[in-house]
Each structure stands twice: as C-alpha cells, then as structure tokens.
Coordinates of C-alpha atoms (C1' of nucleotides) in Angstrom, one line a residue:
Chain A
X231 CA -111.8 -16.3 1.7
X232 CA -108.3 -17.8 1.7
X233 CA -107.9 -15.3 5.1
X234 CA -108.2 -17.0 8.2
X235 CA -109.6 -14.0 10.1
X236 CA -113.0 -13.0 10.7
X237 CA -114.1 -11.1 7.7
X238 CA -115.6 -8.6 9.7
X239 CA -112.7 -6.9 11.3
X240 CA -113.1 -3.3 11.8
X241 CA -110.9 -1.1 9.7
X242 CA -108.9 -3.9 7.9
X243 CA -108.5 -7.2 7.9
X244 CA -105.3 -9.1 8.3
X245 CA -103.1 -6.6 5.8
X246 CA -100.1 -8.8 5.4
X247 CA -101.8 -11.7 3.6
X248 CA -103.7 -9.2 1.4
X249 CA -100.7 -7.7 0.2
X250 CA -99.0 -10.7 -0.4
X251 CA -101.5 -12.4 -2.1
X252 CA -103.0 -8.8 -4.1
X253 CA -99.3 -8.3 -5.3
X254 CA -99.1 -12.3 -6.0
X255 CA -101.6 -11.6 -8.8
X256 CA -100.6 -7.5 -10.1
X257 CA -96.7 -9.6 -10.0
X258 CA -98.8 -12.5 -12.1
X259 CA -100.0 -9.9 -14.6
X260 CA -97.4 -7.5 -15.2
X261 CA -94.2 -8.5 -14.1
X262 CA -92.1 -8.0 -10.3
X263 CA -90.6 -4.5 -12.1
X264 CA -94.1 -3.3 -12.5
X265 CA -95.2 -3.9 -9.0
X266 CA -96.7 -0.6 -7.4
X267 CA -97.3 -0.9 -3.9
X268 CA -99.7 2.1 -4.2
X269 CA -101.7 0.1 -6.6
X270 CA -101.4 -3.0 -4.2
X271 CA -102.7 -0.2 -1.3
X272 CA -105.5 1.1 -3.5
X273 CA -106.5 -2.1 -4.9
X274 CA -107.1 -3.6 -1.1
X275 CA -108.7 -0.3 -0.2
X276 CA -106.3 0.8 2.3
X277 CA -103.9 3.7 2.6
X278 CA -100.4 4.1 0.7
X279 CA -98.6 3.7 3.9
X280 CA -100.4 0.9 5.6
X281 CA -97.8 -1.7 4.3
X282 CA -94.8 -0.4 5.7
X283 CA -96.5 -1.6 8.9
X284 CA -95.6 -5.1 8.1
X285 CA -92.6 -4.5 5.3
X286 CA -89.9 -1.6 5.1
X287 CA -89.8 -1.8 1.6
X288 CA -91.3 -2.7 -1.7
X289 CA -88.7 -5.4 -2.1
X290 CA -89.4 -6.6 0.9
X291 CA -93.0 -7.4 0.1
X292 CA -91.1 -8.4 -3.3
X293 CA -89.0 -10.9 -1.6
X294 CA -91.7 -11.9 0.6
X295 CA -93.9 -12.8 -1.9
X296 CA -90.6 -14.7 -3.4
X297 CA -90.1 -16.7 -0.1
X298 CA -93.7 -17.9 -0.1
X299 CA -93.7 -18.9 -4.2
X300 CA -91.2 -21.9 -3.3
X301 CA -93.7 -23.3 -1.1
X302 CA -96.6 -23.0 -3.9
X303 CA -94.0 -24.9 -6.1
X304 CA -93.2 -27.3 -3.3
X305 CA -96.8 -27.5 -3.0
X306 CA -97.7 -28.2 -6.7
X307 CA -95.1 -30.8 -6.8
X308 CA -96.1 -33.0 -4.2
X309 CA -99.4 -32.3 -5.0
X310 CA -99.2 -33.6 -8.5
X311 CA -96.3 -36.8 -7.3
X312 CA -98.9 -37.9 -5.2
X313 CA -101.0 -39.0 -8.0
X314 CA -98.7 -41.5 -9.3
X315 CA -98.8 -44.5 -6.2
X316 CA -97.2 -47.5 -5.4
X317 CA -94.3 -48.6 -5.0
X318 CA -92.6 -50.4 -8.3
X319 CA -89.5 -49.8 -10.4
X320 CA -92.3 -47.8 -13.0
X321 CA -93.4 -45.8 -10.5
X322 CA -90.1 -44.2 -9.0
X323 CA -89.3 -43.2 -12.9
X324 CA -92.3 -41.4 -13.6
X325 CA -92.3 -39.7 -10.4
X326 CA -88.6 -38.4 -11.0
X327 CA -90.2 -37.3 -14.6
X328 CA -92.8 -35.5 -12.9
X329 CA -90.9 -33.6 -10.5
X330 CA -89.1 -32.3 -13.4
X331 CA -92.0 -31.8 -15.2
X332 CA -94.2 -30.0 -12.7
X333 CA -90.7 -27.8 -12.4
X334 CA -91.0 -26.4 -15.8
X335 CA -95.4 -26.5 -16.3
X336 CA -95.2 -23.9 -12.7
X337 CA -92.7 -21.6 -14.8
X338 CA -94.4 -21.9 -17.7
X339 CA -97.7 -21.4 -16.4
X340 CA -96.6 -18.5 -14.6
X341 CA -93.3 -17.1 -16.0
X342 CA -93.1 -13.4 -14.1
X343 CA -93.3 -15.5 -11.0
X344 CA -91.3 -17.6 -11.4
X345 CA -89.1 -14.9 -12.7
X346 CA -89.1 -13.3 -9.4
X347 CA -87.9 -16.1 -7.7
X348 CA -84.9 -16.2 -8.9
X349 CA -84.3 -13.3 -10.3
X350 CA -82.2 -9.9 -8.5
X351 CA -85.1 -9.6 -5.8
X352 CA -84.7 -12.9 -3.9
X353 CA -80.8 -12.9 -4.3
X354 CA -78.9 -11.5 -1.5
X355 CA -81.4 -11.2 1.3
X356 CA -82.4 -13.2 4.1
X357 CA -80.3 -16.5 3.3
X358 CA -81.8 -18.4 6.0
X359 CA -85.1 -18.3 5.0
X360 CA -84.7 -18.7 1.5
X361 CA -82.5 -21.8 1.7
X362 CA -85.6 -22.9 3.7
X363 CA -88.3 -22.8 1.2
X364 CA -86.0 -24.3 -2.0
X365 CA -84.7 -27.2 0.7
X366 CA -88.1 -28.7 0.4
X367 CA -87.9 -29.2 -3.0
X368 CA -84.0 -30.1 -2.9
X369 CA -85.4 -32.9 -0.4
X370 CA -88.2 -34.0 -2.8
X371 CA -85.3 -34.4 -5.2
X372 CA -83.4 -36.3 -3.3
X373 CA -86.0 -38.1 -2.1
X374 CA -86.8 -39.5 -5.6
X375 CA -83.2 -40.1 -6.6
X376 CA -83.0 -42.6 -3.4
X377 CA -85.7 -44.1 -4.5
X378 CA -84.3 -44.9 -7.9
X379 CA -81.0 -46.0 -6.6
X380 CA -83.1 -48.6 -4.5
X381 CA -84.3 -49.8 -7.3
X382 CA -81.0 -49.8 -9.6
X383 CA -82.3 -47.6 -12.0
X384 CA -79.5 -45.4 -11.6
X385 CA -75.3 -45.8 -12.1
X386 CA -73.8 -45.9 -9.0
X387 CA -71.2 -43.9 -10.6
X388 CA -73.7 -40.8 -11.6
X389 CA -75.5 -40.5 -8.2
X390 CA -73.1 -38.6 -6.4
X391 CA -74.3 -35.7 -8.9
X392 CA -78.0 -36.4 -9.0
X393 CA -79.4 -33.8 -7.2
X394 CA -77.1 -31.1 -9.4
X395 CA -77.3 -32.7 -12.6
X396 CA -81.0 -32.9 -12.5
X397 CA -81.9 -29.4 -10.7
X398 CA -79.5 -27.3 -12.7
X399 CA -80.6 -28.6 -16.0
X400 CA -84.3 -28.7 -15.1
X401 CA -83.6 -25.6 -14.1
X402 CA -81.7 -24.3 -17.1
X403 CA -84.3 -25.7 -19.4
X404 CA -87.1 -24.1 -17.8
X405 CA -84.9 -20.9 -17.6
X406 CA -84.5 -20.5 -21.2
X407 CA -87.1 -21.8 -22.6
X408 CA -89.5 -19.0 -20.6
X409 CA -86.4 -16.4 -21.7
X410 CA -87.6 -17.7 -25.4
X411 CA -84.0 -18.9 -25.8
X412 CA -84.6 -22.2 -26.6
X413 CA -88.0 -24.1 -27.7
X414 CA -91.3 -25.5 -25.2
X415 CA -91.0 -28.5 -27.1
X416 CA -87.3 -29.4 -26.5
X417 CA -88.1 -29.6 -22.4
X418 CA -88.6 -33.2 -22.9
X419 CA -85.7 -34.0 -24.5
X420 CA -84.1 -32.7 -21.8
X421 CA -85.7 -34.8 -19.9
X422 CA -85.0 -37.6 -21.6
X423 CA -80.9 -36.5 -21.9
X424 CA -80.8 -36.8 -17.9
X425 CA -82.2 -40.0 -17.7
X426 CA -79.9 -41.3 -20.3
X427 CA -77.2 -38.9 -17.9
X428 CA -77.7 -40.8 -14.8
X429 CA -78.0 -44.0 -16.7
X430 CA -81.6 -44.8 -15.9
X431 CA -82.9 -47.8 -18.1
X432 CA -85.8 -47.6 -19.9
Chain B
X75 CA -62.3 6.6 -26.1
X76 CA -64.8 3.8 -27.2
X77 CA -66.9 6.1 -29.1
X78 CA -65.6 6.1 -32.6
X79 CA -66.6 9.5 -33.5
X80 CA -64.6 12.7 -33.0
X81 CA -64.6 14.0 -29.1
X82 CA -65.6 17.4 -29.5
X83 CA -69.2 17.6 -31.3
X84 CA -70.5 20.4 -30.6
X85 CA -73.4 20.0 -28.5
X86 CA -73.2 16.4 -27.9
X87 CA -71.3 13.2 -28.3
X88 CA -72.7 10.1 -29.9
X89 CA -75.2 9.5 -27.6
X90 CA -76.7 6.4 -28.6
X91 CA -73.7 4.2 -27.3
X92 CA -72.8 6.7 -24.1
X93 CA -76.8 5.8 -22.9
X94 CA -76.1 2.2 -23.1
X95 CA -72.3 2.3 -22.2
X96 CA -73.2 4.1 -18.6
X97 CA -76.3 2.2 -18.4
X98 CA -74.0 -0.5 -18.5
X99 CA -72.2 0.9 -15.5
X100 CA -75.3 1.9 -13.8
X101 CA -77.1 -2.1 -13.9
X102 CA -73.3 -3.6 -12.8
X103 CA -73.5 -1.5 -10.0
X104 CA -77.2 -1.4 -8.9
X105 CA -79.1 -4.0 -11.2
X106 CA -81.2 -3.3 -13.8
X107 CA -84.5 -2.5 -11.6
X108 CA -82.5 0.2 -10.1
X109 CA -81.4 1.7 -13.0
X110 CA -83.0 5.6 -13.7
X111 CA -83.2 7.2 -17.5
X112 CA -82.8 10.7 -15.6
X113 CA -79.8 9.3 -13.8
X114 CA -77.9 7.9 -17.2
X115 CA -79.2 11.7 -18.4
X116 CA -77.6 13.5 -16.0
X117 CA -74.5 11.6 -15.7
X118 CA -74.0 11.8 -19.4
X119 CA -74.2 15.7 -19.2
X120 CA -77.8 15.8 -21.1
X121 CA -81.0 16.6 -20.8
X122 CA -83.5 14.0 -19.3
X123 CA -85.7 14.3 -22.5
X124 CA -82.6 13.0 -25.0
X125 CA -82.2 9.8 -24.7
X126 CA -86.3 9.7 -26.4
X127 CA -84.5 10.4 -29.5
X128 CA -82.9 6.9 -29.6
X129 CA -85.2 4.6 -27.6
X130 CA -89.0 4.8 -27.3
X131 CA -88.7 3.7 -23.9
X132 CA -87.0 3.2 -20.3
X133 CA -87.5 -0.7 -21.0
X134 CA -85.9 -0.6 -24.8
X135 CA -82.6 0.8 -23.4
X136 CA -82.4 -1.7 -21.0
X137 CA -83.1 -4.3 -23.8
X138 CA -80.7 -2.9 -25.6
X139 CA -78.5 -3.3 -23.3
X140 CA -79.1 -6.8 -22.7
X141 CA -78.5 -7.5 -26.5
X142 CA -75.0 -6.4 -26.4
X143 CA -74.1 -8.1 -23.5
X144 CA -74.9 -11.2 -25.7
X145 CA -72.2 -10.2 -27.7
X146 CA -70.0 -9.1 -25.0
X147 CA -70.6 -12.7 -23.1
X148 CA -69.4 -14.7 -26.8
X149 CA -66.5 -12.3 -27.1
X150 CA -65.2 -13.2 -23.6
X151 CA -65.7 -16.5 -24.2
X152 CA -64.0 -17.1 -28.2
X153 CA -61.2 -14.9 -26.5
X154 CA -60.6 -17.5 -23.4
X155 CA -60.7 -20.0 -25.7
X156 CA -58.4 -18.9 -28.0
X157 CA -56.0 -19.3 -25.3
X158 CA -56.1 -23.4 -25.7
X159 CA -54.4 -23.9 -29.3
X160 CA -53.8 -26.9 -30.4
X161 CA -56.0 -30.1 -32.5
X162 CA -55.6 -32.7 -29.9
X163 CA -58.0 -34.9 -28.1
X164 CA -56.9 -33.0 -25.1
X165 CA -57.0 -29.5 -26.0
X166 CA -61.0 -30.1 -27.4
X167 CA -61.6 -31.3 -23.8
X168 CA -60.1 -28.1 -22.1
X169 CA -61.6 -26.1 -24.7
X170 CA -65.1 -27.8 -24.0
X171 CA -64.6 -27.2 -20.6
X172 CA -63.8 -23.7 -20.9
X173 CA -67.0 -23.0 -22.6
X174 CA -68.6 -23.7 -19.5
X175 CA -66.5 -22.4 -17.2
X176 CA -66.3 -19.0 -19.0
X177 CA -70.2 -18.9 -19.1
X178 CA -69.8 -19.2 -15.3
X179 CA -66.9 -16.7 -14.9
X180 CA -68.7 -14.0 -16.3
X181 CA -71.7 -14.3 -15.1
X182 CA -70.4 -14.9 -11.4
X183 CA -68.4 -11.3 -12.3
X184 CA -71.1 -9.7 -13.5
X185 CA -74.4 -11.1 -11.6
X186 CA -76.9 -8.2 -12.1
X187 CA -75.9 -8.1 -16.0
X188 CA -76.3 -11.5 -16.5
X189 CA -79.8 -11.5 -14.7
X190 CA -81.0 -8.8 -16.8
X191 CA -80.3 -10.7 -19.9
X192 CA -82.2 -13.7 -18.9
X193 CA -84.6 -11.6 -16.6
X194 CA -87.8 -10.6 -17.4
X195 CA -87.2 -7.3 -19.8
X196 CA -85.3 -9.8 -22.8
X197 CA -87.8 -12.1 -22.4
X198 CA -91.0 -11.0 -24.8
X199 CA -89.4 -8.4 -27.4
X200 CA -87.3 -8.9 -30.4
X201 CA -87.2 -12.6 -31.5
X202 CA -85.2 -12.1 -34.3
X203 CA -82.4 -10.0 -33.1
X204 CA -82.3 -12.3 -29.9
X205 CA -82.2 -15.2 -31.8
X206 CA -79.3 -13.6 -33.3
X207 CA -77.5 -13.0 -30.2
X208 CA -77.2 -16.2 -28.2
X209 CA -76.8 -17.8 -31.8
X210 CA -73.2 -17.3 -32.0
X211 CA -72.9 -19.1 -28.1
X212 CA -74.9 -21.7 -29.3
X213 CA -72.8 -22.2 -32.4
X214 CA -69.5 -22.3 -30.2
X215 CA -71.2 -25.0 -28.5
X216 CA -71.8 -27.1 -31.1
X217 CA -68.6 -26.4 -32.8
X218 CA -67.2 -27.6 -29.6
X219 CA -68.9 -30.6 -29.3
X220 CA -68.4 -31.3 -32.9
X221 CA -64.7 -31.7 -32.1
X222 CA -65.3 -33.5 -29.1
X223 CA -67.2 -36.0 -31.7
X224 CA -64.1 -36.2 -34.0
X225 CA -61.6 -37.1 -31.3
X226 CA -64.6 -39.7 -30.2
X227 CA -64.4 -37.9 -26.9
X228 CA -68.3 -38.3 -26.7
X229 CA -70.9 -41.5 -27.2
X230 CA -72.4 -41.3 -30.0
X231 CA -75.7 -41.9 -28.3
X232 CA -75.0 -39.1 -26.2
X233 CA -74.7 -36.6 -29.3
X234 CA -77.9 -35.5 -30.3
X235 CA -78.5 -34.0 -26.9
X236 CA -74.7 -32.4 -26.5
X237 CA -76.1 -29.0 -26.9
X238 CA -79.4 -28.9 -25.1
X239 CA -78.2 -30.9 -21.7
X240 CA -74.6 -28.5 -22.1
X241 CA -76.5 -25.2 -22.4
X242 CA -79.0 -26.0 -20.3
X243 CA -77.0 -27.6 -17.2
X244 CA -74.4 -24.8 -17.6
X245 CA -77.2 -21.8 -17.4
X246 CA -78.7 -23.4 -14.5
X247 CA -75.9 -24.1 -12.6
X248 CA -75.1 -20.7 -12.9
X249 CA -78.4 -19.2 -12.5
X250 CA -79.0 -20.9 -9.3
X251 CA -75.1 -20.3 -7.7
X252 CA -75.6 -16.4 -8.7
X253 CA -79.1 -16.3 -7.1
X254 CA -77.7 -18.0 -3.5
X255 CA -79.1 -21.3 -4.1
X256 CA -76.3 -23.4 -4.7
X257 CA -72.8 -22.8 -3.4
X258 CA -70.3 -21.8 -6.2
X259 CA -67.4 -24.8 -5.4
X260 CA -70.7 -26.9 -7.0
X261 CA -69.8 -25.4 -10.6
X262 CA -66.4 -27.4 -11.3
X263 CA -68.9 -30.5 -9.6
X264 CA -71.6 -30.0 -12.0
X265 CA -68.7 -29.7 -15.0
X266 CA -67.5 -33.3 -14.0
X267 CA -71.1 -34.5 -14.2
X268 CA -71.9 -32.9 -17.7
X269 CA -68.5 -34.6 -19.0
X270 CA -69.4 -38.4 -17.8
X271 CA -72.9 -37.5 -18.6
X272 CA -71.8 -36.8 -22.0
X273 CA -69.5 -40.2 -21.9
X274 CA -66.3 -37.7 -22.3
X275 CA -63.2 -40.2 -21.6
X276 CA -60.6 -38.9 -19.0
Chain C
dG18 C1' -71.4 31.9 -49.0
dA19 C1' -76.3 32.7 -47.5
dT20 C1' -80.5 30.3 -46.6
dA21 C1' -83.6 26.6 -45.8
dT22 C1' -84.1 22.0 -43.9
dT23 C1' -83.3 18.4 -40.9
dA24 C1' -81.4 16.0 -36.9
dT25 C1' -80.4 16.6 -32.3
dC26 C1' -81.1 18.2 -27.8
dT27 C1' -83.4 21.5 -24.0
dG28 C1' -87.1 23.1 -20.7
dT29 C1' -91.2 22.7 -18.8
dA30 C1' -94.9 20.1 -17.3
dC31 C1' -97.8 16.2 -15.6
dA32 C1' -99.1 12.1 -13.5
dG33 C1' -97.4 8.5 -10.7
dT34 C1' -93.9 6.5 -7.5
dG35 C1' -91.5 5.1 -2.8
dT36 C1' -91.1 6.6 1.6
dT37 C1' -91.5 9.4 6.0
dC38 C1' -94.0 11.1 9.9
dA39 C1' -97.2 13.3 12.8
dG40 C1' -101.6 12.3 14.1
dA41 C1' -106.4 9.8 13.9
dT42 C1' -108.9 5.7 15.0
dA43 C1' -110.1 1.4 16.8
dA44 C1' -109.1 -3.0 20.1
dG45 C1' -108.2 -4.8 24.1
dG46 C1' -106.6 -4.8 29.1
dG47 C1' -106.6 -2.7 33.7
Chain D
dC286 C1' -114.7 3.4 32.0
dC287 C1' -110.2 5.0 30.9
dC288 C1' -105.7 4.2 29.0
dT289 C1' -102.3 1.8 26.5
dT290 C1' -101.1 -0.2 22.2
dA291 C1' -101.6 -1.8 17.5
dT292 C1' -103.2 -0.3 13.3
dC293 C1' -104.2 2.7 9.7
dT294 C1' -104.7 7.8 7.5
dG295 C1' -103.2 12.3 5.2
dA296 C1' -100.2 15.3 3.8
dA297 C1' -95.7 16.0 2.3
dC298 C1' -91.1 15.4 -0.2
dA299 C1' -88.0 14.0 -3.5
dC300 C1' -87.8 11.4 -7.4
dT301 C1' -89.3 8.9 -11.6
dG302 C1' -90.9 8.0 -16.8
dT303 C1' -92.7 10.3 -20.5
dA304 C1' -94.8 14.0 -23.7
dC305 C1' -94.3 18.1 -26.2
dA306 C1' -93.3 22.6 -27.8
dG307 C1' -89.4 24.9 -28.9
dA308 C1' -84.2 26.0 -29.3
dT309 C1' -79.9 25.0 -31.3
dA310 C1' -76.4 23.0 -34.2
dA311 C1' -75.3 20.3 -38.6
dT312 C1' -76.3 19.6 -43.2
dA313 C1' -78.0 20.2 -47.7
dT314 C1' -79.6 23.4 -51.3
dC315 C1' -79.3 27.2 -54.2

DNA sequence: GATATTATCTGTACAGTGTTCAGATAAGGG
DNA sequence: CCCTTATCTGAACACTGTACAGATAATATC
C-alpha cells in the first residue's frame, strides 16, 4: 500500500521499505533494544539474511529507521502549523506554541521512537545525514522565531538564543517527562516559562 | 577495594555490587545495548547462571545500574559545588551555574551512562525508587535557586518556573550535544540564556 | 563439635540471536 | 534464447538470555 512498486513483484517486493517500515512498528511496540531482525525477516516473509542486502547491520536498519523518524516529526509539525493561517501577531504565537507542542504530543504518542532517535543508536554515525533530517525542523524553528521578531513579540536581547533556548528545553521537557522524571502536565508550563524567557507578551 | 566485605570469601566475593560495578565498566565502554550478562559473568570469574540470584533479569541489572548512577551524577555534583564557599550574591551565581555545568560535565564524560539513565530501560519500572533518585538533583536545584531568590538574583515572576525551565533546558542541552545535534561550545551559550531568562543580574 | 539447614554458586541445556557465505532463483539486456 | 546481474535462500557458527537440577560453602541447631 504505502510501497510504490507493483505489488506483484516476483519473489519480493521492494525489501528496504518493508523493513524499515515492519521494524518502525516491532521498534513502536517493544522498544529499539528489542528489535530482532529475524522477526522483522519472518514477519515480511523473507529469509534471515535478505536484509543485509540493503544494511550491514541491525543498527544500521536501527539508524536508518532513526534518520527517516525526523522527517515523520518534521512531517507532523508542518502538517499540524499549517492549520493555524494568516498572518497576524496571534497567529505567529500560537504557531511557535504548536511547534513545541507537536514536539512533545510525537514523543508522547510514541515514546520508544522517539527514544531511538536520540538515543545511543543515532549518535555517532553518519553526521551528514542526520544533521540533515533535524535541520528541517531547526529551520521550522527558526522560521517561527523570525516571524515573531517581525512582529516584536520577542526581546531583541533574547533572540540571539531562540533557537537553543526553545529546542533544548522543548526538548528537555519532552525528554523527561517520557523518562517519567517529571509530570505530562507540567509540559505547558514549560511552555509558558519560554515565552515569559524570550519575553513574548501575552 | 570498593567492596566492603573481606577479600577472600571462599567461593565468591560480594557479588551483588561486582555485577553492577563491571557492568558499569562494561556500558562506559560499549553502551548499555552492548552490554552481555555472560560477559560481566565471565569477567567476574563466575558462572553465567549467578548473577540470577540477585536480579531476575538482564534488564534489572542494567536498571540497577542506572539507579546508582543517579546517585553517582548528585555526588559529583554537591562535591563540585562544595568547591565555591562562601554566602555572597556572587558565589550563589557560580554555584547556580555549576549545577548546570556539572550536569553537562558528566554526562559529556560519560555519554553511554548517561543515555542509559534517561534511555528506554529507566523509563517504565520503579517509580518510587526513581523518584527517589533524581529527587536529591532536583532538591539541589531548588536549594540553589532558593539562594539565588534571597540575594534577589532572580525576578520574582521568574520563580515559580526556576526548576522546571533549569532542569529541563539543562537536560536537553545536554541530551542533544551528547547525541551530535548541537555542538558542545552551545552549552556555556545556552547557560547565558537560562541566567537572563531567569532575570539573573550580572 | 557434629549435623542439618540455608544461601550461594556451577553445569548443562534450550531456544533464539546476529552474521557469513556458497549457492539457488528470477529479471532484464545482448 | 542465453548470459549477466540483482536478489533472495539455507545451512552453519558463535554467541546470547534464561531455566533448572544439583553441588558446594556458610550458618544455625542441637
């Protein structure tokens, strides 16, 4: 369904999408430390050994997986900004809100994935790539903090360190909170603590 | 040498602390997906089988694990602080600063340790004794900040959230330098912001 | 001090894992 | 139609977590 290939191919289909997205959901369930990649093999149907044909390693199909979980964020972000339109003062603080809040509702929703990425797994390897996939979001960021600078929402003096401030303690909410170190309910009130950081008005 | 008991039991030491004290050494080293029971067996001198005796389970050593490095984390941290003496306005800054700085220091020392305290295998089990753990941190934190108050080295509107934007903008500053995402010289950065986000005076 | 009881560890076994590699099978080009 | 190439299979190896029946040492009881 989500393949692009004619379902009909011989003796497989196109493996390396069904092993991404067949570990996507065994990662889903159980955790990346639970992955098998005979179970991923059985559960498409095909041999143990067919996926080293397109990975070397079960953290590589690990990693891969990672790399392509920053664009579902990315994806999911823009997907839910794009609801809230035009162009007024109102506007550019909501969607600020709700890239830090569709930040935190993907973790929650799905906390081994989002433990994955950015956990040991997606850490050393393949720095180009990866910086990649989270410089979409970075750019959403940064695209939103532009937009309240335009409209003086935010201190001239705190914007150098918007794009830190507000990804490391989105971040760092969402990061504990799924670790059960601090509370669901005290995600907005981080929220609220970086608008009242970067001196946005209400 | 750690071990408090006497060296030469007769057919074993007190194994309890010698599975998580070279599991310790094991996760530093490899991280803690890597790390093998039969491994921590053997290089303890004891059969694979023995270390059933003190945890049910590959997973509850490693969570034990994590649990003491809790401890270890606060204990690095109250002994760096210890360092700044003094009741002045000045030293409560340093020392605020050190809090943060130390979370980053040790973490950036020790980055597979750190991830498999906030990874996936701390995350469900134990609420109580967790709670317990990162307790002590969070009460260093507010002590901290509590001094900070006194000296009127932070706004008082800026208060209530001292602990929560802290915590959570020093945990995901970290989190993200450690897994590649952000470049470490962003730390001291992201320090700067926390302090004028928090309306700390220079 | 000898004996029984208990805590601690061993040995073996089983099912499941990642990974390798020589070959089988199908797809597509000459 | 054959032959090359990509794709997948099957068997094999070393290793893993875990269970369980027993051995051994430490401790308590008489």
């Amino acid at each position: 369904m989500t393949t692009a290939k004619v379902r009909s191919q011989y003796h497989h289909g196109d493996l390396e999408s069904a092993l991404i997205s067949t570990a996507r959901k065994l990662v889903k369930q159980d955790g990346a430390e639970h992955l098998s990649l005979r179970q991923v093999s059985h559960e498409i149907g095909v041999s143990p050994s067919a996926a080293y044909h397109y990975f070397p390693d079960r953290t590589a199909l690990l990693s891969g997986l990672g790399f392509s979980l920053f664009e579902e964020l990315a994806d999911f972000q823009e997907k839910e900004i794009s609801k809230i339109p035009g162009n007024s003062a109102r506007a550019a603080r909501e969607r600020f809100r709700a890239l830090g809040r569709t930040y935190f509702q993907w973790a929650k929703k799905e906390p081994h994935l989002f433990n994955l990425m950015f956990g040991d797994l997606c850490t050393l390897e393949k720095v180009d790539q990866k910086n990649h996939e989270d410089a979409r979001a970075f750019n959403n960021l940064t695209k939103c903090l532009d937009e309240l600078y335009e409209f003086d929402l935010i201190s001239e003096k705190m914007r150098p360190y918007g794009e830190l401030l507000a990804w490391s303690v989105v971040h760092g909410a969402t990061s504990l909170i799924i670790g059960g170190h601090l509370e669901p309910e005290n995600f907005e009130t981080t929220l609220d603590a970086v608008e009242l950081a970067l001196g946005i008005k209400r």
